[in-house]
Coordinates of C-alpha atoms in Angstrom, one line a residue:
X1 CA -15.5 147.3 98.1
X2 CA -12.9 146.8 99.9
X3 CA -12.3 147.7 103.2
X4 CA -11.7 146.5 107.3
X5 CA -13.5 142.9 108.2
X6 CA -14.3 143.7 111.8
X7 CA -15.1 139.9 112.9
X8 CA -11.8 138.7 111.3
X9 CA -9.0 142.0 111.8
X10 CA -9.1 141.7 108.0
X11 CA -9.5 142.3 104.5
X12 CA -13.7 142.3 103.2
X13 CA -13.8 142.0 99.9
X14 CA -17.3 143.2 98.8
X15 CA -19.5 143.4 95.0
X16 CA -22.4 145.6 94.0
X17 CA -23.8 143.0 92.3
X18 CA -23.5 140.5 95.3
X19 CA -23.1 137.4 94.0
X20 CA -18.9 137.4 93.2
X21 CA -16.2 138.9 93.5
X22 CA -12.7 137.9 92.5
X23 CA -8.4 139.4 93.2
X24 CA -7.5 139.5 90.2
X25 CA -2.6 139.4 89.6
X26 CA -1.2 141.0 86.8
X27 CA 1.3 141.0 85.1
X28 CA 2.1 144.7 85.9
X29 CA 0.1 147.7 86.4
X30 CA 0.1 148.4 83.3
X31 CA -1.8 144.8 81.6
X32 CA -5.5 145.0 81.7
X33 CA -5.5 141.0 81.3
X34 CA -4.7 139.3 84.7
X35 CA -2.8 136.2 84.4
X36 CA -4.3 134.4 87.8
X37 CA -7.7 134.9 89.8
X38 CA -9.2 133.9 93.1
X39 CA -13.4 133.9 93.0
X40 CA -15.5 133.6 95.4
X41 CA -19.5 132.9 94.2
X42 CA -22.1 131.6 95.1
X43 CA -23.3 128.3 93.1
X44 CA -26.7 127.8 94.5
X45 CA -28.5 129.5 97.1
X46 CA -28.0 133.3 99.2
X47 CA -25.0 133.1 101.5
X48 CA -23.1 129.5 100.3
X49 CA -20.3 130.1 98.6
X50 CA -16.8 128.0 96.6
X51 CA -13.7 129.4 95.6
X52 CA -11.9 129.2 93.1
X53 CA -8.2 130.1 91.5
X54 CA -7.2 130.1 88.0
X55 CA -4.2 130.4 86.1
X56 CA -3.2 131.1 82.1
X57 CA -2.7 128.6 79.8
X58 CA -1.2 131.0 77.2
X59 CA -2.7 129.6 74.6
X60 CA -3.4 133.4 72.8
X61 CA -1.9 136.4 71.9
X62 CA -3.2 137.4 75.7
X63 CA -3.8 136.1 79.3
X64 CA -6.3 132.9 78.9
X65 CA -7.9 132.7 82.1
X66 CA -8.9 128.3 83.0
X67 CA -10.0 127.6 86.2
X68 CA -7.6 125.0 87.9
X69 CA -8.8 124.1 91.3
X70 CA -12.3 124.9 92.6
X71 CA -13.5 124.6 96.7
X72 CA -17.4 124.2 96.4
X73 CA -20.1 124.6 99.5
X74 CA -19.9 121.5 101.1
X75 CA -15.8 120.9 101.5
X76 CA -15.1 119.5 98.7
X77 CA -11.7 119.8 96.7
X78 CA -11.6 119.5 92.9
X79 CA -9.0 119.9 90.8
X80 CA -8.8 119.5 87.0
X81 CA -13.5 120.0 87.1
X82 CA -15.3 122.1 87.9
X83 CA -18.2 119.6 88.2
X84 CA -17.5 117.3 91.8
X85 CA -21.5 116.1 91.9
X86 CA -20.8 113.8 88.8
X87 CA -18.8 112.2 90.9
X88 CA -19.5 109.0 93.0
X89 CA -20.1 110.4 96.2
X90 CA -19.1 108.2 98.1
X91 CA -15.5 109.3 97.5
X92 CA -15.8 112.7 95.8
X93 CA -14.3 114.6 99.1
X94 CA -11.2 115.1 96.5
X95 CA -11.4 115.2 92.8
X96 CA -8.1 115.0 90.3
X97 CA -9.1 115.2 87.0
X98 CA -6.4 115.0 84.1
X99 CA -8.6 115.2 81.4
X100 CA -7.5 112.3 79.0
X101 CA -4.2 112.6 80.0
X102 CA -2.6 110.3 82.9
X103 CA -3.0 112.0 87.0
X104 CA -1.4 110.8 90.2
X105 CA 0.1 111.6 93.1
X106 CA 4.0 111.9 94.1
X107 CA 4.7 111.6 97.8
X108 CA 8.1 112.3 97.9
X109 CA 10.2 111.4 101.5
X110 CA 13.1 110.4 102.1
X111 CA 11.6 108.1 104.8
X112 CA 8.1 107.0 104.3
X113 CA 5.0 107.4 102.7
X114 CA 1.4 106.7 103.8
X115 CA -2.1 106.5 102.8
X116 CA -3.7 106.6 105.7
X117 CA -7.6 105.4 107.0
X118 CA -8.8 106.3 110.7
X119 CA -12.1 107.2 112.1
X120 CA -13.2 110.4 113.9
X121 CA -9.6 111.8 114.4
X122 CA -8.4 108.3 115.9
X123 CA -4.5 108.1 116.5
X124 CA -4.8 104.4 115.6
X125 CA -4.8 103.7 111.9
X126 CA -7.3 101.3 111.2
X127 CA -6.3 100.6 107.2
X128 CA -3.2 101.8 105.5
X129 CA -0.7 101.3 102.3
X130 CA 2.7 103.1 103.5
X131 CA 6.4 102.9 101.1
X132 CA 9.1 102.1 102.8
X133 CA 12.4 103.4 101.5
X134 CA 14.3 101.8 104.6
X135 CA 13.7 98.2 104.0
X136 CA 12.0 99.0 100.1
X137 CA 8.7 97.8 101.1
X138 CA 5.2 97.7 100.4
X139 CA 2.3 97.1 103.2
X140 CA -1.0 96.9 103.7
X141 CA -3.1 97.4 106.8
X142 CA -6.1 96.2 107.9
X143 CA -8.0 95.9 111.1
X144 CA -5.2 98.0 112.9
X145 CA -3.0 94.7 111.7
X146 CA -0.3 94.6 109.2
X147 CA -1.3 92.4 106.6
X148 CA 0.6 92.3 103.7
X149 CA 4.1 92.9 102.9
X150 CA 5.3 93.6 99.6
X151 CA 9.2 93.4 99.3
X152 CA 11.4 93.3 95.9
X153 CA 11.5 89.6 97.0
X154 CA 8.0 88.5 96.4
X155 CA 4.7 88.7 98.7
X156 CA 4.8 87.9 102.6
X157 CA 1.4 87.1 104.2
X158 CA 1.7 87.8 107.5
X159 CA 5.7 87.9 107.4
X160 CA 7.2 90.7 107.2
X161 CA 10.3 89.0 105.0
X162 CA 9.2 86.8 102.0
X163 CA 11.7 84.4 100.8
X164 CA 9.5 83.3 97.4
X165 CA 7.3 85.0 95.0
X166 CA 4.5 84.5 97.2
X167 CA 5.5 83.8 101.2
X168 CA 2.3 82.6 103.4
X169 CA 2.9 82.2 107.2
X170 CA 0.1 81.4 109.5
X171 CA -2.0 78.5 110.7
X172 CA -3.9 76.9 106.7
X173 CA -4.3 77.9 103.4
X174 CA -7.5 77.8 101.3
X175 CA -8.9 77.6 98.0
X176 CA -12.4 77.2 97.2
X177 CA -13.6 76.5 93.7
X178 CA -16.3 77.7 92.0
X179 CA -18.0 76.0 88.8
X180 CA -15.4 73.6 89.3
X181 CA -12.8 76.2 88.6
X182 CA -9.3 75.4 89.5
X183 CA -8.2 76.2 93.0
X184 CA -5.0 75.7 92.1
X185 CA -2.4 74.5 88.9
X186 CA 1.1 73.8 88.9
X187 CA 2.2 74.9 85.1
X188 CA 5.6 74.4 83.4
X189 CA 6.4 77.2 81.7
X190 CA 9.1 75.4 79.3
X191 CA 7.5 75.8 75.5
X192 CA 8.2 71.9 75.2
X193 CA 9.0 70.1 78.1
X194 CA 11.0 66.8 78.0
X195 CA 9.3 63.5 77.8
X196 CA 9.1 62.5 82.1
X197 CA 9.8 65.8 83.0
X198 CA 7.5 67.1 85.7
X199 CA 5.2 69.6 85.5
X200 CA 4.8 70.9 88.5
X201 CA 6.4 70.6 92.3
X202 CA 5.1 70.7 95.9
X203 CA 7.6 70.5 98.0
X204 CA 7.0 69.7 102.0
X205 CA 9.8 71.2 104.8
X206 CA 10.3 71.1 107.7
X207 CA 13.0 73.3 109.9

């Protein structure tokens, strides 16, 4: 049935089955098969619910509804899958499953796009990954501090303006070996360097 919802001043949609209701969208009033659907079901215990969103993939002569997105009783969102619980529980608030195809998220802005990490609604970011279009720079932050900048010149650690492929600004660097592994290797990429040619350089400079 459809009736007013007293508590929300809206529309109440119920089902005599008591477990599932839906709103269907069709091309016209004369088409029996819907081309889209928003459904609500009780997936487990009574009084729990999830919301499911369907569109038609037009795989046949008639509309074919396929679930594309689901919000489960815990507020988790799944796109392209209904099996949210099969993913790692520490990172399943938003799951996007592309099947056998590539999958991705695009942030479109003329200024910058950011993926930020915080805690308990704090305004200060604890960590972030940000791309800035004005400087063509990818920023990496940790502990509320900007740690690295990747530009079209190189990677800067402790500096926002690297002048080489790797530019480290700070008091010290540490190379730690394990199992006698190489700690620092200087390699000449020339296939056949001349006799007595330098295979690598260590350059010491001051201001």
